[in-house]
XYZ file of N, CA and C in Angstrom:
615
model
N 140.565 -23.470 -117.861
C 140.174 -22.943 -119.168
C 140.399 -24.002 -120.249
N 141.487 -24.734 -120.237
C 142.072 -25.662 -121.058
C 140.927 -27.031 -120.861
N 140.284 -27.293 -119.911
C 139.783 -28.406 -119.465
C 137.887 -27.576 -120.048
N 137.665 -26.316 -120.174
C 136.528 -25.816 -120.341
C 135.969 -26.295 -121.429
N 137.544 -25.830 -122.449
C 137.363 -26.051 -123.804
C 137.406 -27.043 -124.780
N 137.858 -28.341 -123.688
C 137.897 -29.666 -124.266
C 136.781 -30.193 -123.870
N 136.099 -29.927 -122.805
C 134.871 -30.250 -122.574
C 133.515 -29.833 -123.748
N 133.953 -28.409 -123.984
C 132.992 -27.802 -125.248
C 133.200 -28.801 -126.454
N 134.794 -28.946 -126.800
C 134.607 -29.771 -127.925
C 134.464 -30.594 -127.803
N 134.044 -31.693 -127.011
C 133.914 -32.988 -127.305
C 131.869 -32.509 -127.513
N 131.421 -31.797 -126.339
C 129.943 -31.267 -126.360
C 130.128 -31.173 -128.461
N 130.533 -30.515 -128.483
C 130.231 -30.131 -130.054
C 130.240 -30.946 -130.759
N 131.147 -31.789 -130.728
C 131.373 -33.108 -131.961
C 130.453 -33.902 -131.311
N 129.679 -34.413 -130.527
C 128.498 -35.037 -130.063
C 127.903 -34.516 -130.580
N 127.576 -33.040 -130.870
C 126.538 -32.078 -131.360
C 126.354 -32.869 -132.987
N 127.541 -32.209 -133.196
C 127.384 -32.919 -134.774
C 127.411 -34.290 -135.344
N 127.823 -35.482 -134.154
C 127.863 -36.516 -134.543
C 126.001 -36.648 -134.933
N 125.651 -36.179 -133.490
C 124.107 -36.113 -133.265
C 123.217 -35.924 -134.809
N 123.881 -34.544 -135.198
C 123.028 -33.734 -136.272
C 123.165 -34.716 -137.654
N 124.687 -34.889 -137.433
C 124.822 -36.121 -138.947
C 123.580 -37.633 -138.929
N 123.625 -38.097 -137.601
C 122.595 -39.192 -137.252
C 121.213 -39.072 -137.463
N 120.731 -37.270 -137.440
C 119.427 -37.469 -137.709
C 119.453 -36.949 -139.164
N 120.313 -36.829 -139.559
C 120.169 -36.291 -140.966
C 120.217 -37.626 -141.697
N 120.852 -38.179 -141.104
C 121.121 -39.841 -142.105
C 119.769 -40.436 -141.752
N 119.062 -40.432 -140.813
C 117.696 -41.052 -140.377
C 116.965 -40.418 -141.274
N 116.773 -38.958 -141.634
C 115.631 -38.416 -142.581
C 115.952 -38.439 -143.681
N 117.084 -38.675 -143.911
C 117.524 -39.201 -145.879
C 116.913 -40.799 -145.878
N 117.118 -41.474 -144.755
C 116.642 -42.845 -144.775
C 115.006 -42.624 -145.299
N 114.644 -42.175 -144.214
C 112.864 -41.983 -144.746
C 112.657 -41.372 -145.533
N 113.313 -40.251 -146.128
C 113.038 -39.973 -147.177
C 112.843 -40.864 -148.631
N 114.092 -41.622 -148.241
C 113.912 -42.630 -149.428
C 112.943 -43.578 -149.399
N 112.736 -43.516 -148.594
C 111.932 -44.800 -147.709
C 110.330 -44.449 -148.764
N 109.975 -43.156 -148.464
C 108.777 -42.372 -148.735
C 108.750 -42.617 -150.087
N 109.829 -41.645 -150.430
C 110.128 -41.471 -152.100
C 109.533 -43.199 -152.857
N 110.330 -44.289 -152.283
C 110.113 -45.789 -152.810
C 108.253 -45.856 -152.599
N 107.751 -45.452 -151.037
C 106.561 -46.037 -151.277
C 105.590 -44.948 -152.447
N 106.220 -43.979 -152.570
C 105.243 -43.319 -153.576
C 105.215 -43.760 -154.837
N 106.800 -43.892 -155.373
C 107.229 -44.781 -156.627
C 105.982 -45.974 -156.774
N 105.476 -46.606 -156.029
C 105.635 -47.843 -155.854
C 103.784 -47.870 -156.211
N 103.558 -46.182 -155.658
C 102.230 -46.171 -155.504
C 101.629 -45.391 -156.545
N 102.330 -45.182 -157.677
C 102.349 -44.208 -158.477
C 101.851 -45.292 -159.825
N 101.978 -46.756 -159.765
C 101.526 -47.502 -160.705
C 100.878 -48.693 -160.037
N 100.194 -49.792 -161.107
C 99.648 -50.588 -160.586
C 100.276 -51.506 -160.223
N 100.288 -52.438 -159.011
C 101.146 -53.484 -159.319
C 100.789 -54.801 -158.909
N 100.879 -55.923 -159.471
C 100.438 -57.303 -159.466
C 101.573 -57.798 -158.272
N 101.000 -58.317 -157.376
C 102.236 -58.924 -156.493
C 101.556 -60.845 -156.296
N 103.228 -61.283 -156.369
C 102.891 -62.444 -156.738
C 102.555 -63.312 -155.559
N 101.555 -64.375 -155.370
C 101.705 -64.513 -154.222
C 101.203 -66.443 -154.295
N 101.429 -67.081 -153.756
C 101.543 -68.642 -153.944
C 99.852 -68.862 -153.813
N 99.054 -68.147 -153.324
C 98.145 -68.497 -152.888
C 96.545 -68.465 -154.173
N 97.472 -68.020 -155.156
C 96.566 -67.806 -156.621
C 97.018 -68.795 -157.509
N 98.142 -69.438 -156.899
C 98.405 -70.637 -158.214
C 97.311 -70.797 -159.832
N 98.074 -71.311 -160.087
C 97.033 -71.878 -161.483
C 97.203 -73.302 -160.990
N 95.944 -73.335 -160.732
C 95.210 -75.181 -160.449
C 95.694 -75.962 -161.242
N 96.057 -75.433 -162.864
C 96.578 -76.403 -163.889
C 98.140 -76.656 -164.038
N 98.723 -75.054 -163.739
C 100.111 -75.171 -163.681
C 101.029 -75.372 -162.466
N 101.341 -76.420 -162.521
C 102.842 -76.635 -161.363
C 103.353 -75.445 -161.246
N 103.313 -74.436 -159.854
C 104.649 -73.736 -159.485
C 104.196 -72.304 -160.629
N 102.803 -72.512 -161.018
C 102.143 -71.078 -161.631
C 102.159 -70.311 -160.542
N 102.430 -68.725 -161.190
C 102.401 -67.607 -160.064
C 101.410 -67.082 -160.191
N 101.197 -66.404 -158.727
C 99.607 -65.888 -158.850
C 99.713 -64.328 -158.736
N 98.708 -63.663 -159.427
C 99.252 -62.092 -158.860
C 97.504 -61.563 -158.080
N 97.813 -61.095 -157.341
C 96.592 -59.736 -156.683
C 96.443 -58.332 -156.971
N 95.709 -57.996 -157.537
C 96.074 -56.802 -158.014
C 95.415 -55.674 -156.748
N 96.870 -54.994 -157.195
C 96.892 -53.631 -155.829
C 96.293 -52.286 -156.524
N 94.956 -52.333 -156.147
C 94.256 -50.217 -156.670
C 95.375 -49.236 -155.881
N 96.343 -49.439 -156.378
C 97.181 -48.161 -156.320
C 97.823 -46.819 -157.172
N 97.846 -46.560 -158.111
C 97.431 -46.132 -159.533
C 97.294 -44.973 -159.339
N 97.298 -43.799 -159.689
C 96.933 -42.204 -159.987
C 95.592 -42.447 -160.349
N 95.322 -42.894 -161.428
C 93.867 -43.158 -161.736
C 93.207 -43.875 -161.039
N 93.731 -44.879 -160.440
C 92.369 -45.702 -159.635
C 92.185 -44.709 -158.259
N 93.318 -43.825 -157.699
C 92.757 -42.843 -156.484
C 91.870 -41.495 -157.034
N 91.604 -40.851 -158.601
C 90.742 -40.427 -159.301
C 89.461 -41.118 -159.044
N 89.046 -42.276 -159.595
C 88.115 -43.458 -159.327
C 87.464 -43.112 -158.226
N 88.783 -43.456 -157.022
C 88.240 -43.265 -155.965
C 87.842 -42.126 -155.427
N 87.783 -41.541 -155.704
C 87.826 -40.066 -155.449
C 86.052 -39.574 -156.161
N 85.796 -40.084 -157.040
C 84.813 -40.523 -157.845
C 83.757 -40.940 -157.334
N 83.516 -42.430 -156.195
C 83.399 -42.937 -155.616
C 82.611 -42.681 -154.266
N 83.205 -41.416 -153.630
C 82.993 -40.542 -152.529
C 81.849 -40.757 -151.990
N 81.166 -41.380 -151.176
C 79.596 -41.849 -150.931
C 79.043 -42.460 -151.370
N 79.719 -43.286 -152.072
C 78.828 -44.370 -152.838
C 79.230 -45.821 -152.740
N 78.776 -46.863 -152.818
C 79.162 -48.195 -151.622
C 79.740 -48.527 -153.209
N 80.821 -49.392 -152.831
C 81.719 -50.036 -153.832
C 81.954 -51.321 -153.861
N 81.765 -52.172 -154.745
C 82.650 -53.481 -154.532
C 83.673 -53.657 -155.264
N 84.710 -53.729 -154.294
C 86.299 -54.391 -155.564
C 86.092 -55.877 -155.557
N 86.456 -56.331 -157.140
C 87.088 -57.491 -157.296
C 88.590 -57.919 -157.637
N 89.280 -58.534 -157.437
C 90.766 -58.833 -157.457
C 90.642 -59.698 -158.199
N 91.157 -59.956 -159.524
C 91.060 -61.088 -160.019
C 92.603 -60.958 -161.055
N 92.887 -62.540 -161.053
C 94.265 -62.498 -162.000
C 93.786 -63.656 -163.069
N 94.474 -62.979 -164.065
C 93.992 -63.400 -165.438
C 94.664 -64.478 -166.011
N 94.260 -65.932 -166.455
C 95.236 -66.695 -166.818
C 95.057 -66.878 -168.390
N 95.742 -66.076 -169.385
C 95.471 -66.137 -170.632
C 95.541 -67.567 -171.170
N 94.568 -67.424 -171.959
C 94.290 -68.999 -173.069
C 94.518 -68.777 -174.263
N 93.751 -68.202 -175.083
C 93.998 -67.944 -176.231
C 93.740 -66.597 -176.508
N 94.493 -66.599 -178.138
C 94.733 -65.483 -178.738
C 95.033 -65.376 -180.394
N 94.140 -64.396 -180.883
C 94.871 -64.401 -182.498
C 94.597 -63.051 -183.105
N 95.331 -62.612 -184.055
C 95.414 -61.917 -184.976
C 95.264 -61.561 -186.179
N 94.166 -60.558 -186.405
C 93.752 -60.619 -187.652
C 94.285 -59.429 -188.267
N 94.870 -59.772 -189.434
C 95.370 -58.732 -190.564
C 94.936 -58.640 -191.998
N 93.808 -57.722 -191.758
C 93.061 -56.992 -192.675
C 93.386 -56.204 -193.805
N 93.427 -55.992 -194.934
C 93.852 -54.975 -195.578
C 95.251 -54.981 -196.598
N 96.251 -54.081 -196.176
C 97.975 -54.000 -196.654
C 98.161 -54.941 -195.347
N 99.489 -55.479 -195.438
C 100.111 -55.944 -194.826
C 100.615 -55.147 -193.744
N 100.941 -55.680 -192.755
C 101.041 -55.087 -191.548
C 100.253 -53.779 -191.117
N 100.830 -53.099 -189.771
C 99.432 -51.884 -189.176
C 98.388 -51.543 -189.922
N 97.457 -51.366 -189.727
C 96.357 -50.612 -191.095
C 94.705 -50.870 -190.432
N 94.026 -50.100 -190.665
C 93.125 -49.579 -190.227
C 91.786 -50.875 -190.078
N 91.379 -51.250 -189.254
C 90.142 -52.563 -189.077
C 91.177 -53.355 -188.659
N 92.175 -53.960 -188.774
C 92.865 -54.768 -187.487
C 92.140 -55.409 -186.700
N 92.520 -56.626 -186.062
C 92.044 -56.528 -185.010
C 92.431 -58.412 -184.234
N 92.480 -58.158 -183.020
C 92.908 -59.387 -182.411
C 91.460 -59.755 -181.709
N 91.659 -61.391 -180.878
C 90.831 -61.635 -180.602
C 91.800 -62.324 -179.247
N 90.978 -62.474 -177.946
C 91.666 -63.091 -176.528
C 90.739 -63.569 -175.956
N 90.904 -64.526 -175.019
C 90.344 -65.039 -173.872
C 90.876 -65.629 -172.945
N 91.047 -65.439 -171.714
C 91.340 -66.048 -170.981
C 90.631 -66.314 -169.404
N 90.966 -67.456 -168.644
C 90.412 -67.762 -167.167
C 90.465 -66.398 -166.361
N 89.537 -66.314 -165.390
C 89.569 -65.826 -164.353
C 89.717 -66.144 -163.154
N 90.745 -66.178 -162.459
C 90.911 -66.756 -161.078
C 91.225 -66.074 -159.896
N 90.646 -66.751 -158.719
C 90.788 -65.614 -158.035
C 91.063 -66.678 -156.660
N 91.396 -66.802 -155.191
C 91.757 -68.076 -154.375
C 92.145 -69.564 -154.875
N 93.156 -68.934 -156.505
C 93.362 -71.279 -156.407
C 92.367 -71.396 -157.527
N 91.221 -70.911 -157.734
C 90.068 -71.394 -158.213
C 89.520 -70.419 -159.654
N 89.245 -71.025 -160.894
C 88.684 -70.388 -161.643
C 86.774 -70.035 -161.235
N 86.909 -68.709 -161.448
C 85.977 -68.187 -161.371
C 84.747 -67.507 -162.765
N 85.669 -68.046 -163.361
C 84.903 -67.367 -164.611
C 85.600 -67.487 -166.016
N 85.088 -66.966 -166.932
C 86.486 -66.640 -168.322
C 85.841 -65.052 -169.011
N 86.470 -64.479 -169.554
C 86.685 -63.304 -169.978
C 87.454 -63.221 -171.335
N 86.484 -62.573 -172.415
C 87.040 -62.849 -173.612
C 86.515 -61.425 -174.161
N 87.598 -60.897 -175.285
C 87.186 -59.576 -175.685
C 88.176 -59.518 -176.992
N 88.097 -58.231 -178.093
C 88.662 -58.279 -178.716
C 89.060 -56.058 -179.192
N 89.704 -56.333 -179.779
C 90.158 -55.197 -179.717
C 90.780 -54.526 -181.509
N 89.590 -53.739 -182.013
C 90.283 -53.259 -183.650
C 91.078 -51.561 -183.911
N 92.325 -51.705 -184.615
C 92.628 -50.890 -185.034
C 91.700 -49.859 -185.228
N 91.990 -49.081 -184.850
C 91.023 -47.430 -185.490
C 91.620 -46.200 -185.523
N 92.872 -45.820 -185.061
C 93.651 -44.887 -185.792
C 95.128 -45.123 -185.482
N 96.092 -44.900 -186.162
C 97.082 -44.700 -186.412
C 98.325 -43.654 -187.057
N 98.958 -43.187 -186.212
C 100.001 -42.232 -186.166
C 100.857 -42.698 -185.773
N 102.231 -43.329 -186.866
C 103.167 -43.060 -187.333
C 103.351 -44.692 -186.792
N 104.127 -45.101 -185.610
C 103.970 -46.583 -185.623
C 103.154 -47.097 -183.958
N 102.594 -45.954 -183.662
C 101.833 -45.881 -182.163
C 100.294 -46.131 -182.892
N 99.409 -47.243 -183.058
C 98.043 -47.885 -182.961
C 97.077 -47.534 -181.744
N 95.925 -46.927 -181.905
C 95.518 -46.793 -181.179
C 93.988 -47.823 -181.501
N 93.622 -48.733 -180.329
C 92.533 -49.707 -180.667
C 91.281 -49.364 -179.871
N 90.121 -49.833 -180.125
C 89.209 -49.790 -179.342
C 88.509 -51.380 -178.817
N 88.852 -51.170 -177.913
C 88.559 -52.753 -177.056
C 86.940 -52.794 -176.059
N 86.927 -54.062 -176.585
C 85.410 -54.620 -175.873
C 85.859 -55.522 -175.362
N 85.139 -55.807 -174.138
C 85.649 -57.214 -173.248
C 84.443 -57.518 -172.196
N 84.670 -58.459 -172.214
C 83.302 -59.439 -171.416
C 83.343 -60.401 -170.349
N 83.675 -60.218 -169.209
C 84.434 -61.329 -167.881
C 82.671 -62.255 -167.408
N 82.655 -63.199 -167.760
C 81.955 -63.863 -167.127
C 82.040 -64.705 -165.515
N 81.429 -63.766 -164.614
C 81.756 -64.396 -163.436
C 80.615 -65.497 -162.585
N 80.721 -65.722 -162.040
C 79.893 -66.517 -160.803
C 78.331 -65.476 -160.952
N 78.424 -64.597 -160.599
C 76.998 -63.530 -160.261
C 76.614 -63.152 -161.196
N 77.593 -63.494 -162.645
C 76.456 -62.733 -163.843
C 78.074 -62.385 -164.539
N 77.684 -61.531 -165.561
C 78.811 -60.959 -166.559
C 79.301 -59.470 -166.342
N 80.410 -58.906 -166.462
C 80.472 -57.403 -166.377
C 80.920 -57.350 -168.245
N 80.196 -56.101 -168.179
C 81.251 -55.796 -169.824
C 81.926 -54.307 -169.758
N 83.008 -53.933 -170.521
C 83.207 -52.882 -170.539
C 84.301 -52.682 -171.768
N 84.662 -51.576 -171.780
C 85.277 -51.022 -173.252
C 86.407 -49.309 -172.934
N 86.776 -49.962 -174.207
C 88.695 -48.579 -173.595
C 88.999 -48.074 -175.209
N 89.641 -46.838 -175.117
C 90.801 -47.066 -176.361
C 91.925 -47.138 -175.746
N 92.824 -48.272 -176.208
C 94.093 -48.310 -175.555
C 94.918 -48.647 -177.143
N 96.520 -47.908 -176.197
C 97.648 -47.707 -177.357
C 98.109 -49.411 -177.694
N 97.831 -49.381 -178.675
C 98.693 -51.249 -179.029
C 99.619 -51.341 -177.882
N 99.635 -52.455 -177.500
C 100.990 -52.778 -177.076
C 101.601 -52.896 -175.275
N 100.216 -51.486 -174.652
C 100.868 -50.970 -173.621
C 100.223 -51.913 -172.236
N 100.490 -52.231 -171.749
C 100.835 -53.203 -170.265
C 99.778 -52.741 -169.087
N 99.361 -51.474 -169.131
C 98.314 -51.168 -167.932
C 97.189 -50.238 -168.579
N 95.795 -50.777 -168.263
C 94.391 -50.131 -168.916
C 93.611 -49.635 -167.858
N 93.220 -48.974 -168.088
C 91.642 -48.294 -167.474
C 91.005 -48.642 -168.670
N 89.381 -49.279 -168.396
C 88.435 -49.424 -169.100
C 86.731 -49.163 -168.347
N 86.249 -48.485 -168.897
C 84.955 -48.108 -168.578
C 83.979 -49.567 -168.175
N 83.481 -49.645 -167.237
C 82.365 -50.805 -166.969
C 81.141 -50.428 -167.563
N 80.331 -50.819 -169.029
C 79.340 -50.203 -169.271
C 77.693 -51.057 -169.182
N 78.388 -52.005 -168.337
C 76.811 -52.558 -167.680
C 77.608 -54.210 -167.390
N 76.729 -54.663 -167.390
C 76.316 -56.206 -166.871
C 75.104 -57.124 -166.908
N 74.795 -58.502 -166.347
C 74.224 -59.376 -166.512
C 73.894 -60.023 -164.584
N 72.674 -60.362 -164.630
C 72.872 -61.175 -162.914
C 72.734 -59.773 -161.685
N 73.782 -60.398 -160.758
C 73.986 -59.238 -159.789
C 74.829 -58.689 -159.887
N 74.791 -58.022 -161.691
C 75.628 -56.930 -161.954
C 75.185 -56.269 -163.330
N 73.600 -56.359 -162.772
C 72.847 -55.819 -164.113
C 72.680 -53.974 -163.841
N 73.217 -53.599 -165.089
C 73.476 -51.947 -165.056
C 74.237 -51.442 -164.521
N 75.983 -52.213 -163.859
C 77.076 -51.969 -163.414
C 77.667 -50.751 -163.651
N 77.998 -50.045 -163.238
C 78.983 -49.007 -163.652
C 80.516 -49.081 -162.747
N 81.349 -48.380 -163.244
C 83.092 -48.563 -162.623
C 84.285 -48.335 -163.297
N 85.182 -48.585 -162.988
C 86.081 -48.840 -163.746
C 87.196 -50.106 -163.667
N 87.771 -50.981 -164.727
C 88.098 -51.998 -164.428
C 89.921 -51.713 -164.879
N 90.477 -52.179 -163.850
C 92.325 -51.858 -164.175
C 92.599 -53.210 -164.343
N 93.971 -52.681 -165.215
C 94.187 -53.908 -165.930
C 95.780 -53.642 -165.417
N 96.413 -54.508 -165.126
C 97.850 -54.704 -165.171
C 98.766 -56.051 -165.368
N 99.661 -55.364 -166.063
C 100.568 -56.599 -167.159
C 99.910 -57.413 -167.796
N 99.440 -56.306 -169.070
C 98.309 -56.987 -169.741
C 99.350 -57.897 -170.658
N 99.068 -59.630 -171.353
C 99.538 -59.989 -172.156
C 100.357 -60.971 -171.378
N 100.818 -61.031 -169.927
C 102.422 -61.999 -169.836
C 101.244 -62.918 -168.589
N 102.214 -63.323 -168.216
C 101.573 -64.427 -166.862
C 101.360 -63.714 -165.665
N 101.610 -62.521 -165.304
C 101.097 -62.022 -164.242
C 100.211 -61.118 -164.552
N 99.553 -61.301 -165.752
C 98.075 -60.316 -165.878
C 97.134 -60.095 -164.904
N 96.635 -59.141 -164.057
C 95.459 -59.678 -163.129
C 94.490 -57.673 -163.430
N 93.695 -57.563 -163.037
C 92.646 -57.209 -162.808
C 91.631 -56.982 -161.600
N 91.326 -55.247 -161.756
C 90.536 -55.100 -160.224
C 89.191 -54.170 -160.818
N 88.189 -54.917 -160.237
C 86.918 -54.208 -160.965
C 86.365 -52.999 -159.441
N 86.148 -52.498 -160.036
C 85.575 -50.861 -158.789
C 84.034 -51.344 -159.077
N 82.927 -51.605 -158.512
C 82.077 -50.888 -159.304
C 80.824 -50.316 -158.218
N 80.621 -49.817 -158.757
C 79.293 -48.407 -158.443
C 78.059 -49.076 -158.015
N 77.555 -49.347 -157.000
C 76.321 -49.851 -156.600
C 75.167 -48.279 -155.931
């Protein structure tokens, strides 16, 4: 009897060593999950040696990943209809600011940008657009932006209202030039403004 019951308990604490092991395995994946959803829940530029900037020593390159709430909308959008993505990372050139009016925020604003388009090592194009104040509440600007990527096959253009300031865009593709005349799509923008800016065009054929 004595030998029954030491046999049961050791059976049991195996039991539970067991139960603790798979419980620690599904908290593992859980997190595991939880991270890739995090992860998939925004856009993200990943840097990768193989986009260098031709001009800059030891420039980082980013690829941009359609992972986004909105770009799986897009896609979703999309549903039977043949698509081409472009990946492209943005190497800003210039930039300026125009202040219209009173001094500081105020209504007609407006900046002006351009920068390279690169995409393997290699510029592919340049892309220049500008973007004016048009309403404002309290110290949040809201602008309306035009932009124009000149590539290899022709030009895409397209246009957004985006909040001053903010780091990731959706912008409407509202035509083109070449073999991308009457384009439609949508074009994402992530880490707009710093050195890992890059860009992924959807568009609608």
């Amino acid at each position: 009897m004595g030998i029954e019951n030491a046999k049961t308990a050791v059976a049991y604490a195996r039991e539970r060593e067991s139960g603790r092991g798979n419980r620690t395995k599904r908290a593992t994946v859980k997190r595991l999950l939880a991270a890739s959803l995090a992860a998939a829940a925004v856009g993200v530029c990943v840097a990768s040696s193989a986009d260098a900037n031709p001009n800059t020593a030891g420039g980082n390159t980013a690829t941009t990943h359609a992972t986004s709430s909105s770009t799986a909308h897009a896609k979703a959008a999309e549903k039977g209809r043949p698509v081409e993505v472009i990946d492209i990372r943005l190497d800003n050139d210039q930039h300026a600011e125009t202040d219209l009016g009173p001094a500081g925020p105020s209504l007609g604003d407006f900046n002006s940008f351009s920068g390279w388009a690169v995409k393997d090592g290699r510029r592919i194009g340049l892309g220049a657009g500008s973007c004016k104040t048009v309403h404002i509440e309290g110290k949040k600007s809201t602008t309306q932006c035009l932009i124009t990527v000149e590539l290899d096959r022709g030009s895409v253009t397209m246009q957004s209202l985006a909040t001053k300031g903010a780091t990731e865009l959706d912008m409407a593709v509202t035509g083109g030039t070449g073999a991308y005349n009457g384009a439609r799509g949508i074009a994402r923008y992530w880490a707009i403004g710093t050195p890992d800016e890059c860009m992924q065009l959807r568009l609608l054929r």
